[in-house]
């Protein structure tokens, strides 16, 4: 475990921390000394991450909420209490062609990926602004700037939240609240394996979409989030930080 404690004394809410990138972010912020409120829907997986963080000497608790539901999202904000760091990570990506994306699937992407961050920022940023400090980091996606024959609804939901990030940076930046996004390319997580398969070569086509020649690891995204949450990024506000290995081509369809 890192000995850095640059986030000690702060509280972080990390959505979607039961899996993949969110779990790595929660672990990294806890290592840096933050008390972490972990969120997801799966109680058992949430409590397992809480235990793992405690085992490593960190402090965490779990709150379950379904972010496709606006009222449940606002309940999460209220149960999280005062937070200094908000990481909007929870997301869905069904990556279907448009003709196989019905209204419910489109709405699900917008509700979880775009509306939930909007509601959480609306509920939590004003108190950060009153205290004069805060960091909000949203996980966007390279899908927002690139193109592919699948996943248009997902891409639109991520383009929306990246645009919201720039607006929030302007809305809250003057009050000491910094708002930034990390925009990854393909990252090895349970979620991406559910789409592309979890065999040894399942993600090989994704290795070729970037100049590094490999998919990212959740910990590599967590390091960027930790940078944006901490004092090293004090003058970074409204940035969409690409963490994609240098994407050079589109996802396979
Ligand atoms: N992996 C990639 O290649 C990649 C690339 C670019 C961007 N991203 C973005 O990074 C974020 C994390 O992706 P990941 O690959 O780590 O995903 P993942 O492994 O599928 O994990 C998704 C997380 O979001 C939570 N979640 C999903 N739907 C939810 C809902 N309706 N209400 C509450 N929580 C919900 C899940 O919680 P439960 O399972 O407990 O319900 C889980 O903790 C997403 O925003 C994704 O779009 C991922």
Tab-separated table of N, CA, C and O and ligand atoms in Angstrom, residues 15-23 39-43 45-46 62 64-69 72-73 76 88-93 108 111-113 116 138-143 154 157-158 182-194 196 206 215-216 218 221 243, ligand 1:
chain	number	residue	atom	x	y	z
A	15	UNK	N	-19.191	6.072	-7.172
A	15	UNK	CA	-20.313	5.262	-7.659
A	15	UNK	C	-19.780	4.094	-8.489
A	15	UNK	O	-18.713	4.179	-9.108
A	16	UNK	N	-20.531	3.008	-8.467
A	16	UNK	CA	-20.123	1.819	-9.232
A	16	UNK	C	-18.816	1.241	-8.735
A	16	UNK	O	-17.975	0.803	-9.528
A	17	UNK	N	-18.654	1.174	-7.411
A	17	UNK	CA	-17.374	0.731	-6.832
A	17	UNK	C	-17.381	-0.756	-6.496
A	17	UNK	O	-16.471	-1.236	-5.832
A	18	UNK	N	-18.393	-1.496	-6.968
A	18	UNK	CA	-18.427	-2.940	-6.709
A	18	UNK	C	-17.671	-3.731	-7.772
A	18	UNK	O	-17.602	-4.958	-7.708
A	19	UNK	N	-17.105	-3.045	-8.766
A	19	UNK	CA	-16.548	-3.750	-9.923
A	19	UNK	C	-15.541	-2.854	-10.639
A	19	UNK	O	-15.563	-1.628	-10.475
A	20	UNK	N	-14.651	-3.471	-11.400
A	20	UNK	CA	-13.848	-2.790	-12.402
A	20	UNK	C	-13.161	-1.501	-11.978
A	20	UNK	O	-12.446	-1.442	-10.959
A	21	UNK	N	-13.364	-0.466	-12.770
A	21	UNK	CA	-12.679	0.807	-12.557
A	21	UNK	C	-13.070	1.421	-11.214
A	21	UNK	O	-12.214	1.919	-10.470
A	22	UNK	N	-14.359	1.377	-10.883
A	22	UNK	CA	-14.823	2.003	-9.635
A	22	UNK	C	-14.194	1.364	-8.407
A	22	UNK	O	-13.816	2.061	-7.455
A	23	UNK	N	-14.083	0.029	-8.431
A	23	UNK	CA	-13.460	-0.659	-7.286
A	23	UNK	C	-11.995	-0.228	-7.151
A	23	UNK	O	-11.517	0.065	-6.049
A	39	UNK	N	-20.373	2.838	-3.630
A	39	UNK	CA	-21.744	2.628	-4.093
A	39	UNK	C	-21.801	1.555	-5.180
A	39	UNK	O	-20.839	1.349	-5.927
A	40	UNK	N	-22.936	0.886	-5.263
A	40	UNK	CA	-23.239	-0.065	-6.332
A	40	UNK	C	-24.650	-0.572	-6.064
A	40	UNK	O	-25.373	-0.005	-5.237
A	41	UNK	N	-25.035	-1.639	-6.740
A	41	UNK	CA	-26.333	-2.254	-6.390
A	41	UNK	C	-26.117	-3.554	-5.635
A	41	UNK	O	-26.951	-3.964	-4.838
A	42	UNK	N	-25.001	-4.220	-5.894
A	42	UNK	CA	-24.777	-5.562	-5.363
A	42	UNK	C	-24.142	-5.479	-3.968
A	42	UNK	O	-22.948	-5.214	-3.824
A	43	UNK	N	-25.004	-5.708	-2.955
A	43	UNK	CA	-24.597	-5.571	-1.545
A	43	UNK	C	-23.382	-6.460	-1.218
A	43	UNK	O	-22.434	-5.999	-0.565
A	45	UNK	N	-21.035	-7.769	-3.159
A	45	UNK	CA	-19.776	-7.310	-3.754
A	45	UNK	C	-19.308	-6.015	-3.099
A	45	UNK	O	-18.114	-5.789	-2.898
A	46	UNK	N	-20.280	-5.151	-2.723
A	46	UNK	CA	-19.924	-3.897	-2.047
A	46	UNK	C	-19.262	-4.167	-0.709
A	46	UNK	O	-18.215	-3.585	-0.382
A	62	UNK	N	-20.555	1.032	2.585
A	62	UNK	CA	-21.253	0.777	1.321
A	62	UNK	C	-22.687	1.308	1.379
A	62	UNK	O	-23.367	1.136	2.386
A	64	UNK	N	-26.134	1.073	-1.139
A	64	UNK	CA	-26.702	0.544	-2.381
A	64	UNK	C	-27.725	1.528	-2.944
A	64	UNK	O	-28.478	2.159	-2.182
A	65	UNK	N	-27.741	1.679	-4.254
A	65	UNK	CA	-28.772	2.492	-4.910
A	65	UNK	C	-28.793	2.143	-6.393
A	65	UNK	O	-27.747	1.823	-6.970
A	66	UNK	N	-29.979	2.226	-6.986
A	66	UNK	CA	-30.121	2.003	-8.416
A	66	UNK	C	-30.129	3.357	-9.124
A	66	UNK	O	-31.087	4.123	-8.996
A	67	UNK	N	-29.080	3.627	-9.873
A	67	UNK	CA	-28.937	4.954	-10.484
A	67	UNK	C	-29.815	5.133	-11.723
A	67	UNK	O	-29.838	6.215	-12.296
A	68	UNK	N	-30.522	4.074	-12.129
A	68	UNK	CA	-31.490	4.293	-13.216
A	68	UNK	C	-32.756	4.938	-12.668
A	68	UNK	O	-33.637	5.341	-13.423
A	69	UNK	N	-32.837	5.055	-11.333
A	69	UNK	CA	-34.006	5.628	-10.667
A	69	UNK	C	-33.602	6.977	-10.035
A	69	UNK	O	-32.689	7.017	-9.209
A	72	UNK	N	-33.886	7.211	-6.146
A	72	UNK	CA	-32.871	6.409	-5.468
A	72	UNK	C	-31.499	7.098	-5.566
A	72	UNK	O	-30.690	7.035	-4.640
A	73	UNK	N	-31.259	7.763	-6.689
A	73	UNK	CA	-30.000	8.495	-6.867
A	73	UNK	C	-29.896	9.625	-5.835
A	73	UNK	O	-28.850	9.828	-5.208
A	76	UNK	N	-29.139	8.270	-2.456
A	76	UNK	CA	-27.704	7.993	-2.314
A	76	UNK	C	-26.961	9.266	-1.908
A	76	UNK	O	-26.125	9.238	-0.990
A	88	UNK	N	-18.034	10.068	-10.298
A	88	UNK	CA	-19.151	9.524	-11.078
A	88	UNK	C	-18.596	8.463	-12.008
A	88	UNK	O	-18.133	8.765	-13.108
A	89	UNK	N	-18.608	7.226	-11.532
A	89	UNK	CA	-18.018	6.137	-12.320
A	89	UNK	C	-19.053	5.137	-12.825
A	89	UNK	O	-18.881	4.578	-13.906
A	90	UNK	N	-20.114	4.862	-12.043
A	90	UNK	CA	-21.075	3.809	-12.426
A	90	UNK	C	-21.542	4.045	-13.856
A	90	UNK	O	-21.804	5.178	-14.256
A	91	UNK	N	-21.633	2.964	-14.611
A	91	UNK	CA	-22.072	3.142	-15.989
A	91	UNK	C	-22.539	1.836	-16.594
A	91	UNK	O	-22.198	0.749	-16.116
A	92	UNK	N	-23.346	1.965	-17.636
A	92	UNK	CA	-23.757	0.799	-18.423
A	92	UNK	C	-23.312	1.015	-19.867
A	92	UNK	O	-23.276	2.138	-20.349
A	93	UNK	N	-22.914	-0.073	-20.505
A	93	UNK	CA	-22.566	-0.007	-21.931
A	93	UNK	C	-23.006	-1.298	-22.581
A	93	UNK	O	-22.385	-2.325	-22.410
A	108	UNK	N	-31.981	3.792	-20.532
A	108	UNK	CA	-31.122	3.238	-19.472
A	108	UNK	C	-29.722	3.884	-19.532
A	108	UNK	O	-29.157	4.251	-18.510
A	111	UNK	N	-30.057	7.506	-18.375
A	111	UNK	CA	-30.381	7.623	-16.946
A	111	UNK	C	-29.166	7.345	-16.075
A	111	UNK	O	-28.857	8.110	-15.149
A	112	UNK	N	-28.458	6.256	-16.353
A	112	UNK	CA	-27.338	5.859	-15.477
A	112	UNK	C	-26.084	6.689	-15.783
A	112	UNK	O	-25.394	7.150	-14.867
A	113	UNK	N	-25.793	6.893	-17.069
A	113	UNK	CA	-24.503	7.483	-17.449
A	113	UNK	C	-24.515	9.009	-17.463
A	113	UNK	O	-23.463	9.630	-17.333
A	116	UNK	N	-27.788	10.431	-13.785
A	116	UNK	CA	-27.369	10.198	-12.389
A	116	UNK	C	-26.217	11.120	-11.987
A	116	UNK	O	-26.280	11.755	-10.916
A	138	UNK	N	-15.575	12.635	-13.280
A	138	UNK	CA	-16.526	11.774	-13.971
A	138	UNK	C	-15.771	10.898	-14.957
A	138	UNK	O	-14.825	11.358	-15.602
A	139	UNK	N	-16.183	9.632	-15.037
A	139	UNK	CA	-15.561	8.740	-16.019
A	139	UNK	C	-16.355	8.846	-17.319
A	139	UNK	O	-17.522	8.452	-17.387
A	140	UNK	N	-15.718	9.432	-18.314
A	140	UNK	CA	-16.327	9.521	-19.642
A	140	UNK	C	-15.957	8.291	-20.446
A	140	UNK	O	-15.875	7.179	-19.914
A	141	UNK	N	-15.685	8.471	-21.731
A	141	UNK	CA	-15.261	7.354	-22.581
A	141	UNK	C	-14.741	7.885	-23.906
A	141	UNK	O	-15.257	8.888	-24.426
A	142	UNK	N	-13.758	7.170	-24.462
A	142	UNK	CA	-13.282	7.533	-25.806
A	142	UNK	C	-14.406	7.410	-26.822
A	142	UNK	O	-14.338	8.012	-27.889
A	143	UNK	N	-15.473	6.668	-26.457
A	143	UNK	CA	-16.629	6.572	-27.369
A	143	UNK	C	-17.240	7.939	-27.640
A	143	UNK	O	-17.858	8.157	-28.685
A	154	UNK	N	-24.668	4.539	-26.102
A	154	UNK	CA	-23.643	4.695	-25.061
A	154	UNK	C	-22.792	5.935	-25.334
A	154	UNK	O	-22.541	6.753	-24.443
A	157	UNK	N	-24.502	9.084	-24.462
A	157	UNK	CA	-24.605	9.307	-23.010
A	157	UNK	C	-23.275	9.801	-22.440
A	157	UNK	O	-23.248	10.625	-21.521
A	158	UNK	N	-22.152	9.328	-22.992
A	158	UNK	CA	-20.834	9.750	-22.501
A	158	UNK	C	-20.454	11.123	-23.051
A	158	UNK	O	-19.803	11.916	-22.363
A	182	UNK	N	-12.167	11.837	-16.670
A	182	UNK	CA	-11.178	10.928	-17.242
A	182	UNK	C	-11.896	10.163	-18.339
A	182	UNK	O	-13.001	9.648	-18.124
A	183	UNK	N	-11.285	10.113	-19.506
A	183	UNK	CA	-11.963	9.530	-20.663
A	183	UNK	C	-11.149	8.336	-21.171
A	183	UNK	O	-10.234	8.491	-21.973
A	184	UNK	N	-11.470	7.128	-20.663
A	184	UNK	CA	-10.656	5.961	-21.025
A	184	UNK	C	-11.069	5.352	-22.365
A	184	UNK	O	-12.208	5.484	-22.802
A	185	UNK	N	-10.126	4.630	-22.966
A	185	UNK	CA	-10.451	3.662	-24.010
A	185	UNK	C	-10.754	2.342	-23.328
A	185	UNK	O	-11.002	2.309	-22.114
A	186	UNK	N	-10.727	1.223	-24.058
A	186	UNK	CA	-11.045	-0.079	-23.449
A	186	UNK	C	-10.158	-0.415	-22.249
A	186	UNK	O	-8.938	-0.262	-22.316
A	187	UNK	N	-10.809	-0.850	-21.158
A	187	UNK	CA	-10.118	-1.197	-19.908
A	187	UNK	C	-10.589	-2.584	-19.496
A	187	UNK	O	-11.786	-2.901	-19.605
A	188	UNK	N	-9.659	-3.403	-18.997
A	188	UNK	CA	-9.979	-4.785	-18.617
A	188	UNK	C	-10.808	-4.799	-17.326
A	188	UNK	O	-10.275	-4.584	-16.232
A	189	UNK	N	-12.127	-5.012	-17.453
A	189	UNK	CA	-13.015	-5.053	-16.282
A	189	UNK	C	-14.049	-6.172	-16.482
A	189	UNK	O	-14.191	-6.712	-17.582
A	190	UNK	N	-14.798	-6.451	-15.426
A	190	UNK	CA	-15.887	-7.422	-15.534
A	190	UNK	C	-16.892	-6.965	-16.600
A	190	UNK	O	-17.429	-7.765	-17.360
A	191	UNK	N	-17.146	-5.653	-16.635
A	191	UNK	CA	-18.134	-5.121	-17.577
A	191	UNK	C	-17.731	-5.339	-19.024
A	191	UNK	O	-18.547	-5.756	-19.854
A	192	UNK	N	-16.469	-5.077	-19.349
A	192	UNK	CA	-16.036	-5.229	-20.750
A	192	UNK	C	-16.008	-6.710	-21.113
A	192	UNK	O	-16.314	-7.098	-22.245
A	193	UNK	N	-15.697	-7.578	-20.123
A	193	UNK	CA	-15.703	-9.021	-20.396
A	193	UNK	C	-17.125	-9.511	-20.657
A	193	UNK	O	-17.324	-10.451	-21.433
A	194	UNK	N	-18.112	-8.877	-20.022
A	194	UNK	CA	-19.497	-9.271	-20.270
A	194	UNK	C	-19.895	-8.965	-21.714
A	194	UNK	O	-20.732	-9.648	-22.294
A	196	UNK	N	-17.444	-8.539	-24.447
A	196	UNK	CA	-16.546	-9.147	-25.443
A	196	UNK	C	-16.144	-10.585	-25.101
A	196	UNK	O	-15.464	-11.228	-25.884
A	206	UNK	N	-9.376	-5.484	-29.027
A	206	UNK	CA	-9.348	-4.155	-28.405
A	206	UNK	C	-7.908	-3.683	-28.168
A	206	UNK	O	-7.657	-2.483	-28.074
A	215	UNK	N	-5.125	-3.121	-23.954
A	215	UNK	CA	-6.191	-2.460	-23.198
A	215	UNK	C	-5.600	-1.925	-21.891
A	215	UNK	O	-4.544	-2.370	-21.438
A	216	UNK	N	-6.309	-0.980	-21.283
A	216	UNK	CA	-5.859	-0.430	-20.006
A	216	UNK	C	-6.248	-1.328	-18.845
A	216	UNK	O	-7.085	-2.230	-18.975
A	218	UNK	N	-7.660	-1.323	-14.760
A	218	UNK	CA	-8.440	-0.420	-13.887
A	218	UNK	C	-7.550	0.462	-13.009
A	218	UNK	O	-7.858	1.641	-12.795
A	221	UNK	N	-6.450	3.685	-14.593
A	221	UNK	CA	-7.466	4.741	-14.592
A	221	UNK	C	-7.592	5.328	-13.179
A	221	UNK	O	-7.714	6.546	-12.990
A	243	UNK	N	-7.291	8.894	-21.148
A	243	UNK	CA	-6.436	7.812	-20.630
A	243	UNK	C	-6.759	6.589	-21.476
A	243	UNK	O	-7.489	5.687	-21.058
B	1	LIG	N1	-14.154	-0.865	-19.155
B	1	LIG	C1	-14.007	-0.071	-20.209
B	1	LIG	O1	-13.484	-0.493	-21.244
B	1	LIG	C2	-14.456	1.362	-20.149
B	1	LIG	C3	-13.987	2.239	-21.143
B	1	LIG	C4	-14.379	3.572	-21.107
B	1	LIG	C5	-15.218	4.006	-20.114
B	1	LIG	N2	-15.675	3.126	-19.159
B	1	LIG	C6	-16.579	3.639	-18.140
B	1	LIG	O2	-16.019	3.367	-16.876
B	1	LIG	C7	-17.071	3.149	-15.920
B	1	LIG	C8	-16.844	1.819	-15.211
B	1	LIG	O3	-16.785	0.792	-16.185
B	1	LIG	P1	-16.382	-0.717	-15.807
B	1	LIG	O4	-15.907	-1.332	-17.048
B	1	LIG	O5	-15.557	-0.724	-14.591
B	1	LIG	O6	-17.829	-1.299	-15.487
B	1	LIG	P2	-18.347	-2.632	-14.737
B	1	LIG	O7	-17.221	-3.544	-14.434
B	1	LIG	O8	-19.475	-3.124	-15.552
B	1	LIG	O9	-18.918	-2.000	-13.390
B	1	LIG	C9	-20.013	-1.125	-13.483
B	1	LIG	C10	-20.330	-0.565	-12.116
B	1	LIG	O10	-21.462	0.329	-12.271
B	1	LIG	C11	-22.488	-0.088	-11.406
B	1	LIG	N3	-23.803	0.088	-12.028
B	1	LIG	C12	-24.203	-0.301	-13.262
B	1	LIG	N4	-25.501	-0.001	-13.444
B	1	LIG	C13	-25.933	0.570	-12.293
B	1	LIG	C14	-27.175	1.087	-11.859
B	1	LIG	N5	-28.285	1.058	-12.622
B	1	LIG	N6	-27.261	1.601	-10.614
B	1	LIG	C15	-26.171	1.601	-9.821
B	1	LIG	N7	-24.971	1.144	-10.163
B	1	LIG	C16	-24.852	0.623	-11.390
B	1	LIG	C17	-22.238	-1.574	-11.106
B	1	LIG	O11	-22.761	-1.861	-9.840
B	1	LIG	P3	-23.493	-3.276	-9.468
B	1	LIG	O12	-22.877	-4.316	-10.352
B	1	LIG	O13	-23.222	-3.439	-8.013
B	1	LIG	O14	-24.901	-3.052	-9.782
B	1	LIG	C18	-20.713	-1.630	-11.120
B	1	LIG	O15	-20.195	-1.274	-9.858
B	1	LIG	C19	-18.375	3.225	-16.707
B	1	LIG	O16	-18.911	4.517	-16.609
B	1	LIG	C20	-17.935	2.956	-18.137
B	1	LIG	O17	-18.810	3.495	-19.080
B	1	LIG	C21	-15.307	1.818	-19.162
